Coordinates of C-alpha atoms in Angstrom, one line a residue:
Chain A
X29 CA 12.0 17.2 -0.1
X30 CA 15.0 19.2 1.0
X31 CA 15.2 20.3 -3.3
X32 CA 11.6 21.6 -3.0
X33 CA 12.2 23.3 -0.1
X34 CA 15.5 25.1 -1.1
X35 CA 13.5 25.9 -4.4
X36 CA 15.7 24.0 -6.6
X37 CA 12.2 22.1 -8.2
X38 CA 9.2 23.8 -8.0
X39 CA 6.8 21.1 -7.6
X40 CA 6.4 18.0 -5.7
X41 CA 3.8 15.0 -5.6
X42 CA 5.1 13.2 -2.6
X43 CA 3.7 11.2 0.0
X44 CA 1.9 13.4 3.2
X45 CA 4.5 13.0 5.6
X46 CA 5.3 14.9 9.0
X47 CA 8.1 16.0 7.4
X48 CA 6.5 17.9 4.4
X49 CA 3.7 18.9 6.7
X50 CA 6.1 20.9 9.2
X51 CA 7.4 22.7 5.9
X52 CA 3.9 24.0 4.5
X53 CA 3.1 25.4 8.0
X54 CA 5.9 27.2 8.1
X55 CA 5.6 28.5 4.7
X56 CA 8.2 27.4 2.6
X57 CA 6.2 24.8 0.9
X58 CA 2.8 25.2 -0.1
X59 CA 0.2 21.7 -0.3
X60 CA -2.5 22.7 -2.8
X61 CA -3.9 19.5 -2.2
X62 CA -4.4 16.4 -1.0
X63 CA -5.1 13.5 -3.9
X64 CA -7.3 11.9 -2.0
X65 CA -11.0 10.9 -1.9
X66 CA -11.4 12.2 1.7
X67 CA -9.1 14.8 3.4
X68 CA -6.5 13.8 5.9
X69 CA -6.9 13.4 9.6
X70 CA -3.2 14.4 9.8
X71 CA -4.3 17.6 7.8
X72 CA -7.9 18.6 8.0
X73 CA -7.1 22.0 7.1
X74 CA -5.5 20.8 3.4
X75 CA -8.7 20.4 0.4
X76 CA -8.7 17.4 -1.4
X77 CA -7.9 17.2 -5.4
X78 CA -11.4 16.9 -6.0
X79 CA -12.7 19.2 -4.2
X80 CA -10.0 21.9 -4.9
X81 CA -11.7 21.3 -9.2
X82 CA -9.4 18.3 -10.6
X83 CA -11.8 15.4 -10.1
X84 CA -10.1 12.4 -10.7
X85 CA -6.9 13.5 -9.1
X86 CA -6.9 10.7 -6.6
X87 CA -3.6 9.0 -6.1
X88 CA -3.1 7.2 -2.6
X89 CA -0.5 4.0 -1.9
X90 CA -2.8 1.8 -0.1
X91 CA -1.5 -1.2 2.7
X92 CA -2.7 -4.6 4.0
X93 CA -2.6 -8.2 4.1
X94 CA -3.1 -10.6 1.7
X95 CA -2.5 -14.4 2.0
X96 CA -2.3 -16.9 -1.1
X97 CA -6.0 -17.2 -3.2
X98 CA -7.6 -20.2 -2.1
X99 CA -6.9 -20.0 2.0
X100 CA -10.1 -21.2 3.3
X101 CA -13.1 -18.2 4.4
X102 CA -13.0 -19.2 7.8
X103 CA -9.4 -17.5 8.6
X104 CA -9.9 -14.8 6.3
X105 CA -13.0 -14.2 8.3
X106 CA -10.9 -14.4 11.9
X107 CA -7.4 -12.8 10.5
X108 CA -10.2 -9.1 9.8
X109 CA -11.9 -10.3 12.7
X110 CA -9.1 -9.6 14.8
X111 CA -7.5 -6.8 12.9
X112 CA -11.0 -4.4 12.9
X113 CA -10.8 -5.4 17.0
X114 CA -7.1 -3.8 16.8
X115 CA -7.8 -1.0 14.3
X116 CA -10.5 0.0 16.4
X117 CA -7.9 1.2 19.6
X118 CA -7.0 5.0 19.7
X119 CA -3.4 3.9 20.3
X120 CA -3.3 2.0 17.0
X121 CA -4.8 4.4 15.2
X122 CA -2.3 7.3 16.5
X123 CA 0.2 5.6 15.5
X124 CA -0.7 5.1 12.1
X125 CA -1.4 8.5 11.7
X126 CA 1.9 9.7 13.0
X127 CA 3.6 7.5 10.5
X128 CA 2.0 9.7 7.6
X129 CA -1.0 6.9 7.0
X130 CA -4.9 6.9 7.0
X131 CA -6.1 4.5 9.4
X132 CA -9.3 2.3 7.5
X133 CA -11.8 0.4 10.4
X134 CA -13.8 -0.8 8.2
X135 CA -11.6 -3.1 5.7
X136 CA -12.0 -7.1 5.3
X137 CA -12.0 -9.0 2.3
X138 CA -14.1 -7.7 0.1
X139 CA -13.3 -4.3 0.5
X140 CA -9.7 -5.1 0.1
X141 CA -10.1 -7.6 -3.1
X142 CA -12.2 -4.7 -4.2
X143 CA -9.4 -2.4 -3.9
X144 CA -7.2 -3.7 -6.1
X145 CA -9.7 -4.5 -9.2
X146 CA -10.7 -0.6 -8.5
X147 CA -6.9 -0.2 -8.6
X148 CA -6.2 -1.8 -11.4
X149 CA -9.3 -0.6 -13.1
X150 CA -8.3 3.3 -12.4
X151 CA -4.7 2.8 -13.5
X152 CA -3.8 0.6 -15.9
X153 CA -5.5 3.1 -19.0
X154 CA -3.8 6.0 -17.1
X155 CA 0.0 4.0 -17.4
X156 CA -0.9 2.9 -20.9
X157 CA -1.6 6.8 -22.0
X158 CA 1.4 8.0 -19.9
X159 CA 3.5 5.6 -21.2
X160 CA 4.8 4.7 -17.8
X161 CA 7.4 2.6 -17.1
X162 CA 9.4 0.8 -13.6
X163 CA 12.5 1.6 -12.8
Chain B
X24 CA 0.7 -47.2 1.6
X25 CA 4.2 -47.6 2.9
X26 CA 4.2 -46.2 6.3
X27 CA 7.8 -45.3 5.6
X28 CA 6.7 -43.3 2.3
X29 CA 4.4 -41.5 3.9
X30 CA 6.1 -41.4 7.5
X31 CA 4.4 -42.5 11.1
X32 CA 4.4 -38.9 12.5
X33 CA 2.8 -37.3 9.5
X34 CA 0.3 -40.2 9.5
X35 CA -0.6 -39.3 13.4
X36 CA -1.0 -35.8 12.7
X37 CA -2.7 -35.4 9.5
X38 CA -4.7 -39.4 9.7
X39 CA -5.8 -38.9 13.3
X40 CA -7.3 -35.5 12.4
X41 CA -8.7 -36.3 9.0
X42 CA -10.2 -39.1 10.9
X43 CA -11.7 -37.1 13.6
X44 CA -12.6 -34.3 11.6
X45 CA -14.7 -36.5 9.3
X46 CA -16.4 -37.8 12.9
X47 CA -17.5 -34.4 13.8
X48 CA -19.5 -32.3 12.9
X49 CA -17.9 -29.0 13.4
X50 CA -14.4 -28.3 11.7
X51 CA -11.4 -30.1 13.6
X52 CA -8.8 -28.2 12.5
X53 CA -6.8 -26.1 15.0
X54 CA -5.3 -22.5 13.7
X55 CA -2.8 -22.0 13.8
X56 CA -0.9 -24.7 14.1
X57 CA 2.2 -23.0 14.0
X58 CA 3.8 -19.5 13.8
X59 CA 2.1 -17.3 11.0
X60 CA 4.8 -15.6 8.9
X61 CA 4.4 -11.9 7.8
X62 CA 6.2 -11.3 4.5
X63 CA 6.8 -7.4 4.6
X64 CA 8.4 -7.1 1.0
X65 CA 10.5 -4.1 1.8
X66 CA 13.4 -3.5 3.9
X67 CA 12.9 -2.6 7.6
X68 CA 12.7 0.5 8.7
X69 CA 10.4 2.0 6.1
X70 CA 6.9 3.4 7.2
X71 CA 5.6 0.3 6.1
X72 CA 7.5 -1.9 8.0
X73 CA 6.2 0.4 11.0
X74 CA 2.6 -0.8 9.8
X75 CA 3.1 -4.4 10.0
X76 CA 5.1 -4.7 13.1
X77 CA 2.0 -3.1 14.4
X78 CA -0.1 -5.4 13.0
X79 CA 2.0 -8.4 14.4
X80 CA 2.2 -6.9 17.7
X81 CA -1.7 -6.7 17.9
X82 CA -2.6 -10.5 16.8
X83 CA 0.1 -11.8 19.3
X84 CA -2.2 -12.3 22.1
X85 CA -4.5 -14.1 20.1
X86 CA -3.0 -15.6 17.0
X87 CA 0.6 -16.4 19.3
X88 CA 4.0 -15.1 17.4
X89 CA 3.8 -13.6 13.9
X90 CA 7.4 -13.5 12.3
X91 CA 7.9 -11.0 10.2
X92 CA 10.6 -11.4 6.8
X93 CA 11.7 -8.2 4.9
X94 CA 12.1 -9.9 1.6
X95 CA 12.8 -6.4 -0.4
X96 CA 13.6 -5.9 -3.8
X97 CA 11.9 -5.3 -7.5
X98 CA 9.6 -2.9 -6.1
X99 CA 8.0 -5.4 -4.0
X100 CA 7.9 -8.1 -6.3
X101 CA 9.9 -10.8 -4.8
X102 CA 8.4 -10.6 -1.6
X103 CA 5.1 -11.1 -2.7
X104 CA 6.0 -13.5 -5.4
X105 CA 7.0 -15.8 -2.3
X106 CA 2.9 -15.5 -1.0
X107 CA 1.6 -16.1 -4.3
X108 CA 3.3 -19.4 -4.1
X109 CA 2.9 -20.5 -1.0
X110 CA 0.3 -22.6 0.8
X111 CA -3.0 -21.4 1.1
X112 CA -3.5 -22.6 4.6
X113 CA -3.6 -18.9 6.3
X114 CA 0.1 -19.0 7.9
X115 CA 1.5 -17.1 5.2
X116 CA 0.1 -13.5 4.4
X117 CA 2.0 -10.7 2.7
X118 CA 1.8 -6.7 3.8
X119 CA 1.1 -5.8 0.5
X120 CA 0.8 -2.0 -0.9
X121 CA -0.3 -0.5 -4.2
X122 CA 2.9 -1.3 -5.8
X123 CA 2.9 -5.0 -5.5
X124 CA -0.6 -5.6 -5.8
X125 CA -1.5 -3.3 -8.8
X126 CA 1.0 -1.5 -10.3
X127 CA 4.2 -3.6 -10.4
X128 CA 1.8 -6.7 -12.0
X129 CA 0.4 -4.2 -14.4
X130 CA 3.5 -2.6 -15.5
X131 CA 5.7 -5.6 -15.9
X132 CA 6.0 -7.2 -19.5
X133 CA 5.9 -10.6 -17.7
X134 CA 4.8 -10.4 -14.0
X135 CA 5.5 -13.7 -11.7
X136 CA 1.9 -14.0 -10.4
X137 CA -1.6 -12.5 -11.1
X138 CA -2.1 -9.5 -8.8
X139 CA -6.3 -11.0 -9.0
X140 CA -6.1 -14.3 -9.4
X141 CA -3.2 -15.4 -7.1
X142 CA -4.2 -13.7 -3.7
X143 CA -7.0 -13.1 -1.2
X144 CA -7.7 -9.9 0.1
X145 CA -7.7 -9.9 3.7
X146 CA -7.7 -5.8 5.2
X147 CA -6.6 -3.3 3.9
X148 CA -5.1 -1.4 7.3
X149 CA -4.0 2.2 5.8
X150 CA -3.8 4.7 2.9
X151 CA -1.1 6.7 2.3
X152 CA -1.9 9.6 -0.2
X153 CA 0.5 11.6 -2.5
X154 CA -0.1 15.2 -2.6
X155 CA 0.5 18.4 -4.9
X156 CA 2.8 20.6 -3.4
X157 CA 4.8 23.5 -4.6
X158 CA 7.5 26.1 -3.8
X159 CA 6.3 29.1 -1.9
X160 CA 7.8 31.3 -4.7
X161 CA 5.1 29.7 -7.1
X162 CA 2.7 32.5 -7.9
X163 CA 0.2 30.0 -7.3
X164 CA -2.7 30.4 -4.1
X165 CA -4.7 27.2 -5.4
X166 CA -4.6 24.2 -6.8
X167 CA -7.4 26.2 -10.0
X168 CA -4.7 28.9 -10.1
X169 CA -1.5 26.4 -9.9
X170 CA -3.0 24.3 -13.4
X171 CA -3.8 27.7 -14.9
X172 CA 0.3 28.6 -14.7
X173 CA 1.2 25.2 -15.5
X174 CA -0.8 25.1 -18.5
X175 CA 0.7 28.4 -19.3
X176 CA 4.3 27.5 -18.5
X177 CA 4.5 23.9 -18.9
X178 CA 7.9 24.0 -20.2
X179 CA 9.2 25.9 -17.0
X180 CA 7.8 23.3 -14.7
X181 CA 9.6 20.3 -13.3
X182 CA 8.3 17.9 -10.7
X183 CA 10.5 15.7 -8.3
X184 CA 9.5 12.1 -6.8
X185 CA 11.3 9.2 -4.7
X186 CA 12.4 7.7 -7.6
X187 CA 10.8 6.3 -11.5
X188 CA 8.4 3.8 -11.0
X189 CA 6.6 4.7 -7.4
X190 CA 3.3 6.4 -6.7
X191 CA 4.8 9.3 -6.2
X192 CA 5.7 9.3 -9.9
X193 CA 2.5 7.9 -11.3
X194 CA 0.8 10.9 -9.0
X195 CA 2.6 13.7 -10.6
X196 CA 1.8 11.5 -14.5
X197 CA -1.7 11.7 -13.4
X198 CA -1.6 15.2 -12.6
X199 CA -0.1 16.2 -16.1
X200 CA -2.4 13.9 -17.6
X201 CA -5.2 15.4 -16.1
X202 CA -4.5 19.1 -16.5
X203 CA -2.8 18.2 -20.7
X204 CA 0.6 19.4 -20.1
X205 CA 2.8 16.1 -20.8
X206 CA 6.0 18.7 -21.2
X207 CA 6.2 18.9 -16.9
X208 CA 9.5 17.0 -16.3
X209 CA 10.1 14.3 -14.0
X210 CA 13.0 14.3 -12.0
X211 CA 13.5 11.8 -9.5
X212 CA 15.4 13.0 -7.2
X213 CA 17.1 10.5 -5.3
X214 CA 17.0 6.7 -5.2
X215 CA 13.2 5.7 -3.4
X216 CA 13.4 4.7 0.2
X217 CA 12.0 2.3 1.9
X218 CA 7.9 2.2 1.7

């Protein structure tokens, strides 16, 4: 972050942190965009990708629990339960946001199952064309 | 069978209440029956970490203590190998993210566990999106105007990230991919931190 602002790279694609938010406001970085379906709550102001005109441009490190395949419906059921109740709290919520993160209410186990094949769906052609690789 | 194979405490406990739950009618089982143990596979301190002590703080009251273990290392993969394999009796979950869910599984030639196959999605809690951000002295307003001088100048360009192998990197890959101008160079500039 400290090389972007000092203009010793030109271009970053970082995570949104406080940090790099406190930079564009004052100026000496400039967020084109947010690569994310919706637009942040800690930055309303910023478009996203998509609707800035690079559909597609939608990279976002999700977060949550997962427990071994086969743990029986009924706690999966009680664990989101529980978790929505706590999501649902301002408190919670805030501090999510001031950690840089996107709060979701509405998550269980579908949704988050259905995450990953999406995921996985979305990016294993795009590391296979880029040639990623790990560290 | 042996009571000293199979041990007279163990026989109470799990006997007694396969006995009695096979008497009822609704299920007998109490949970949980112990602590639950949170595996964040990172090191403390990261914004992650933040995200599941949160968590753990919340279901106290209900679910009693949740122990959270930083098991870091290999982007992830250790700590989460550790949930793959462990009971599936809900007192074992794993604060997982992008990396060791979907991208360290399906980057690595031989990955230890099935990022589909060996879990259950429970809630997904928060996103965490990468962004595109330049220099102010980039004669660039938008993001339209920005990929019209990177296409022109995609030599000049250079884009840092946390380090090879994190989203931030596979968000500025997707970018170039995207826009056609695989000549934007990655640097990473400095080792990644904790997520």
């Amino acid at each position: 972050m400290t090389d972007l602002a000092a203009g010793h790279i030109p271009m970053m694609t970082p995570n949104v942190g406080a940090t790099l938010l406190q930079f564009h406001r004052a100026g000496t970085v400039r967020i084109l965009a947010i690569a994310a379906q919706q637009r942040m709550k800690a930055a309303p102001d910023i478009p996203t990708a998509i609707e800035a005109g690079l559909p597609g441009m939608v990279a976002a490190n999700f977060n949550g629990l997962f427990a071994r395949a086969g743990t029986p419906r009924a706690i999966l059921d009680q664990i989101t339960q529980l978790t929505r109740a706590a999501m649902a709290e301002d408190e919670v919520q805030k501090s999510l946001i001031t950690s840089g993160f996107e709060p979701i209410l509405d998550s269980g186990p579908e949704e988050a199952s259905g995450m990953v094949a999406d995921e996985l769906a979305r990016w294993v052609p795009i590391i296979k064309a880029t040639g990623f690789k790990m560290e | 069978m042996p009571m000293n194979l199979l041990g007279r405490r163990r026989f109470l406990k799990y006997g007694l209440a396969a006995a009695s739950a096979a008497a009822l009618p609704a299920p007998a089982f109490a949970y949980p029956d112990r602590p639950i143990r949170l595996i964040v596979p990172f090191s403390p301190g990261g914004a992650t970490d933040v995200a599941a002590r949160l968590w753990a703080e919340k279901m106290k009251p209900t679910l009693g203590t949740v122990v959270i273990e930083n098991k870091g290392g290999g982007g992830g993969v250790i700590g989460a190998t550790e949930v793959a394999r462990s009971q599936p009796d809900g007192h074992t979950f794993v604060f997982g993210n992008t990396s060791t869910q979907v991208l360290v599984p399906a980057i690595m030639p031989k990955p230890p566990y099935d990022a589909v196959k060996d879990f259950a999605g429970v809630y997904i809690m928060c996103l965490s999106p990468t962004c595109i951000v330049v220099h102010e002295s980039v004669p660039a307003r938008t993001l339209t105007e920005f990929i019209a001088y990177a296409k022109a100048n995609p030599t000049k360009l250079s884009y840092g990230t946390a380090g090879a192998g994190t989203m931030t990197n596979l968000s500025g890959e997707l970018f170039k991919h995207l826009i056609g101008t695989p000549e934007i160079t990655h640097i990473p500039t400095r080792a990644p931190r904790p997520a």
